[in-house]
Coordinates of N, CA and C in Angstrom, one line a residue:
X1 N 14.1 14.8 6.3 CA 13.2 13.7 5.9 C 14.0 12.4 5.8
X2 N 13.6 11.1 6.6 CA 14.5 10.2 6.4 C 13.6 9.2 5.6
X3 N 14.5 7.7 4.7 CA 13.5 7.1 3.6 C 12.0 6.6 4.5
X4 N 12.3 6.5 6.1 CA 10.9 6.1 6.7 C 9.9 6.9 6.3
X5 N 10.0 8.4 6.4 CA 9.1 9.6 5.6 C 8.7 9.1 4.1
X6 N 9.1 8.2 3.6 CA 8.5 8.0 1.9 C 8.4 6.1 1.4
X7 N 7.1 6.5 0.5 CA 7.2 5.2 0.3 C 7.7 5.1 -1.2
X8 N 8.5 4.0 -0.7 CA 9.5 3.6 -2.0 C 9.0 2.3 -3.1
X9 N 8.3 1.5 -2.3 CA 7.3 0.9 -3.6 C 6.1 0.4 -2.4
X10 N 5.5 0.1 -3.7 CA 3.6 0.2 -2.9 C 3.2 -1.2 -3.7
X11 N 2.2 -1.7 -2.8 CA 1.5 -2.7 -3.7 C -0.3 -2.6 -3.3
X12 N -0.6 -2.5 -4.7 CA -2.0 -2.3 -4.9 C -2.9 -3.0 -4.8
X13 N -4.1 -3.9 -4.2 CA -4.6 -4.9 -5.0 C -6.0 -4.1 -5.2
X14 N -6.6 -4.3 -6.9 CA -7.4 -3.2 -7.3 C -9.0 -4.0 -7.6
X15 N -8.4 -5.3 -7.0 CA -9.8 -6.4 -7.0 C -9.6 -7.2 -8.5
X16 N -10.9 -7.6 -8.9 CA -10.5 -8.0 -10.1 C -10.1 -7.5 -11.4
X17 N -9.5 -8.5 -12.2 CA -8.7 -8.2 -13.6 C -9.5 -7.5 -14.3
X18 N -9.4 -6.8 -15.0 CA -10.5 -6.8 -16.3 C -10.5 -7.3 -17.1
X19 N -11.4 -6.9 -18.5 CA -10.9 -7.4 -19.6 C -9.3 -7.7 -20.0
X20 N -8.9 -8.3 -21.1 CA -8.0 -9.2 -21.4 C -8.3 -9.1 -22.9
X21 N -7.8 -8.5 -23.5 CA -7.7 -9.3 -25.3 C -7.0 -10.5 -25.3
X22 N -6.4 -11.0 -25.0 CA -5.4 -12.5 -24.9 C -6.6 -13.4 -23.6
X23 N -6.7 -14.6 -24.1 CA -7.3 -15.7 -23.0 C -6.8 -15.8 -21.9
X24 N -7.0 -16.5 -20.9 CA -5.9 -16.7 -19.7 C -5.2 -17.7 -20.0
X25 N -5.6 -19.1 -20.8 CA -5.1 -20.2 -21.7 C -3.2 -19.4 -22.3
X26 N -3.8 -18.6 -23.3 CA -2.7 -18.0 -24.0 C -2.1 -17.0 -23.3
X27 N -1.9 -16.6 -22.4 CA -1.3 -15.7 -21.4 C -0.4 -16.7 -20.9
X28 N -1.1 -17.7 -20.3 CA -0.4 -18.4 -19.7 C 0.5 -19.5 -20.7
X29 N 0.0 -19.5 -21.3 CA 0.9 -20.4 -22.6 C 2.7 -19.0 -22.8
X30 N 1.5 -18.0 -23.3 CA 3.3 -17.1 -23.2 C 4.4 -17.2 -22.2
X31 N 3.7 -16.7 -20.5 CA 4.6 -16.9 -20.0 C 5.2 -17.9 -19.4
X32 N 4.6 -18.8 -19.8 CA 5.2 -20.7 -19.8 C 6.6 -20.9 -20.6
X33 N 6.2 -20.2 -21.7 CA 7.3 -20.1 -23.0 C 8.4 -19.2 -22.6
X34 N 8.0 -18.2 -22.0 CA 9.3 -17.2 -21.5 C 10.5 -17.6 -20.3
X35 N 9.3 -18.8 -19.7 CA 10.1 -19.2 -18.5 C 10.8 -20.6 -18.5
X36 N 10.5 -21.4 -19.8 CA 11.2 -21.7 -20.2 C 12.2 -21.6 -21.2
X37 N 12.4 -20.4 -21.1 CA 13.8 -19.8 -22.2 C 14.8 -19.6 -20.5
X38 N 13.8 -18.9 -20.3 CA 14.5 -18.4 -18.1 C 15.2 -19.4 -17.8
X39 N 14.5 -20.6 -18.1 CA 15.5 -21.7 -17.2 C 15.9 -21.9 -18.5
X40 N 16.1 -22.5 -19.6 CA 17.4 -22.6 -20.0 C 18.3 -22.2 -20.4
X41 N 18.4 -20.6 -19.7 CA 19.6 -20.0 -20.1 C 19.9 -19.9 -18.8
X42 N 19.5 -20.3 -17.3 CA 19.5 -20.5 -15.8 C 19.1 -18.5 -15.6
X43 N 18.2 -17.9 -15.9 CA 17.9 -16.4 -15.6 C 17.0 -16.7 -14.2
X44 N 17.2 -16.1 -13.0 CA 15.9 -16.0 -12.6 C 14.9 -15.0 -12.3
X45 N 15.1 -14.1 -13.3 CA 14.0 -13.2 -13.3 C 14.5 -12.7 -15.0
X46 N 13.6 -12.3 -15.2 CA 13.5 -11.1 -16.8 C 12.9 -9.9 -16.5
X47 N 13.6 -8.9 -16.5 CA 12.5 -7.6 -16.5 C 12.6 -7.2 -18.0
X48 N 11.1 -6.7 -18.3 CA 10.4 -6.4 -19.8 C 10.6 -4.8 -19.5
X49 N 10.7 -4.1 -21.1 CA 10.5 -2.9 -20.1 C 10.0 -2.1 -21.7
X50 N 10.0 -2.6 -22.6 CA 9.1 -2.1 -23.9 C 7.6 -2.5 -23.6
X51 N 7.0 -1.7 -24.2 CA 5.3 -1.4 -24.5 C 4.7 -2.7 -24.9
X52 N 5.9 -3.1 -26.0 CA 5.3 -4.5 -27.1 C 5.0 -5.5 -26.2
X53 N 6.5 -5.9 -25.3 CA 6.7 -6.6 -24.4 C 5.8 -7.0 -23.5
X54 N 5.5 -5.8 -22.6 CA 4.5 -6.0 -21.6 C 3.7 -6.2 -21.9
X55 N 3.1 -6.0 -23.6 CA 1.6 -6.2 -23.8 C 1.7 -7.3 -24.1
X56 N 2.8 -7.8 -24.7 CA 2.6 -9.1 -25.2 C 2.4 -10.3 -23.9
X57 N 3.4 -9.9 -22.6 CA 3.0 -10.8 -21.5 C 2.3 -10.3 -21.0
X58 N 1.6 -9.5 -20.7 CA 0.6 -9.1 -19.7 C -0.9 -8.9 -20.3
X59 N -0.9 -8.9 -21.4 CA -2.3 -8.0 -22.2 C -2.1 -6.7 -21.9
X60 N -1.4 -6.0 -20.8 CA -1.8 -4.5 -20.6 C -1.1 -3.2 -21.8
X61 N -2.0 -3.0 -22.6 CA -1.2 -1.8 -23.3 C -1.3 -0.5 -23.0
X62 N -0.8 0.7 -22.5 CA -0.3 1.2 -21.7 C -0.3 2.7 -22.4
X63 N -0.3 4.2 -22.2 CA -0.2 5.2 -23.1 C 1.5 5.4 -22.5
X64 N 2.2 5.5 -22.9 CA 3.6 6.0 -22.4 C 3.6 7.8 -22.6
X65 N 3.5 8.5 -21.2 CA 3.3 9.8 -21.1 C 4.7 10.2 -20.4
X66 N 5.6 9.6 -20.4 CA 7.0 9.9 -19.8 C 7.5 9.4 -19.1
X67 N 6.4 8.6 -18.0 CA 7.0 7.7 -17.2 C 7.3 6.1 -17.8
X68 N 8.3 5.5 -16.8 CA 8.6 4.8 -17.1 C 7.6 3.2 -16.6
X69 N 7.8 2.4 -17.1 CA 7.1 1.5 -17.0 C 7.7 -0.2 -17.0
X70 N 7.4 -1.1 -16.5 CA 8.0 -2.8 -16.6 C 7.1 -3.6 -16.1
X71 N 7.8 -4.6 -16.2 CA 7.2 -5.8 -16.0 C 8.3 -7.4 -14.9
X72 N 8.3 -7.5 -14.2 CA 9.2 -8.9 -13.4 C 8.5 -10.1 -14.0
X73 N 9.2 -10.9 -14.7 CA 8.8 -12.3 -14.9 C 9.8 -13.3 -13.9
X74 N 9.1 -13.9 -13.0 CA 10.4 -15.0 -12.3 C 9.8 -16.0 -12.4
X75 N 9.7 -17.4 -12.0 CA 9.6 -18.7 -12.0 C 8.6 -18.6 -11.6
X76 N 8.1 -17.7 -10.6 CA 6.2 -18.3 -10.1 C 5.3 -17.3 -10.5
X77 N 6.4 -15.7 -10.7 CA 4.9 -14.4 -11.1 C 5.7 -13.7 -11.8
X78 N 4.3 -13.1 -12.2 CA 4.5 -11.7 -13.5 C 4.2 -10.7 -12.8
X79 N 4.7 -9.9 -12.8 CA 4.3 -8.3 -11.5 C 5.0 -7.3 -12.6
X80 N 3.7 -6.0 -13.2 CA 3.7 -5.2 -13.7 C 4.3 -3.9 -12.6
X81 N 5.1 -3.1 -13.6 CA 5.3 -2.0 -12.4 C 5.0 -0.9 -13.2
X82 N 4.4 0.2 -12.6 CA 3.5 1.4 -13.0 C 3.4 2.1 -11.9
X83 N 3.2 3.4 -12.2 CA 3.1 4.8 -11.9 C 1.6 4.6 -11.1
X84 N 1.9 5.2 -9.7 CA 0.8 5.2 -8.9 C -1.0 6.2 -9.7
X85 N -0.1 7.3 -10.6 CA -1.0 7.9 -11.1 C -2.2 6.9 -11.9
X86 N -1.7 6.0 -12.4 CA -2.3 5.1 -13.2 C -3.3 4.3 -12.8
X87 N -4.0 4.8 -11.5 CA -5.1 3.9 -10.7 C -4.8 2.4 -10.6
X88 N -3.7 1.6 -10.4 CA -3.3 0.1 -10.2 C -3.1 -1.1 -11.8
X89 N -3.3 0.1 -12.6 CA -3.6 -0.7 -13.7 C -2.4 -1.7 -14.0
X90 N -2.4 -3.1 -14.9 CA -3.5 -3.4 -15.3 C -4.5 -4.0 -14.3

């Protein structure tokens, strides 16, 4: 089997968002605030990779059942990464 036989990351799009406990105002207020810590320590990317974290930038809270889970924050996006099992969430 060579890596062409497997897919090694996938990208979902699952239509629209759902609900959100946090506004899109204050989402975007956090990761406004995150990215400017990014630039002034010159980072360009942050990967999150606690529960707290993600929920706190993303809204998504998550059951942790073994697999692993994160989040990419860079200068223009936030891209959650999750377990295909997980129907695309958030």
């Amino acid at each position: 089997m060579s890596t062409d036989d497997m897919v090694h990351v996938a990208r979902w799009n699952w239509g629209e968002k759902e609900w959100s406990p946090f506004s899109a105002g204050e989402m975007d207020r956090r990761q406004a605030d995150l990215r400017a810590h990014m630039a002034a320590e010159d980072l360009d990317a942050c990967l999150l990779t606690s529960f707290h974290n993600i929920c706190y930038y993303s809204g998504w809270l998550y059951c942790y059942f073994g697999r692993k889970y994160g989040m990419v924050v860079d200068a223009d996006r936030a891209t959650t990464i999750s377990a295909g099992i997980d129907g695309g969430q958030p």
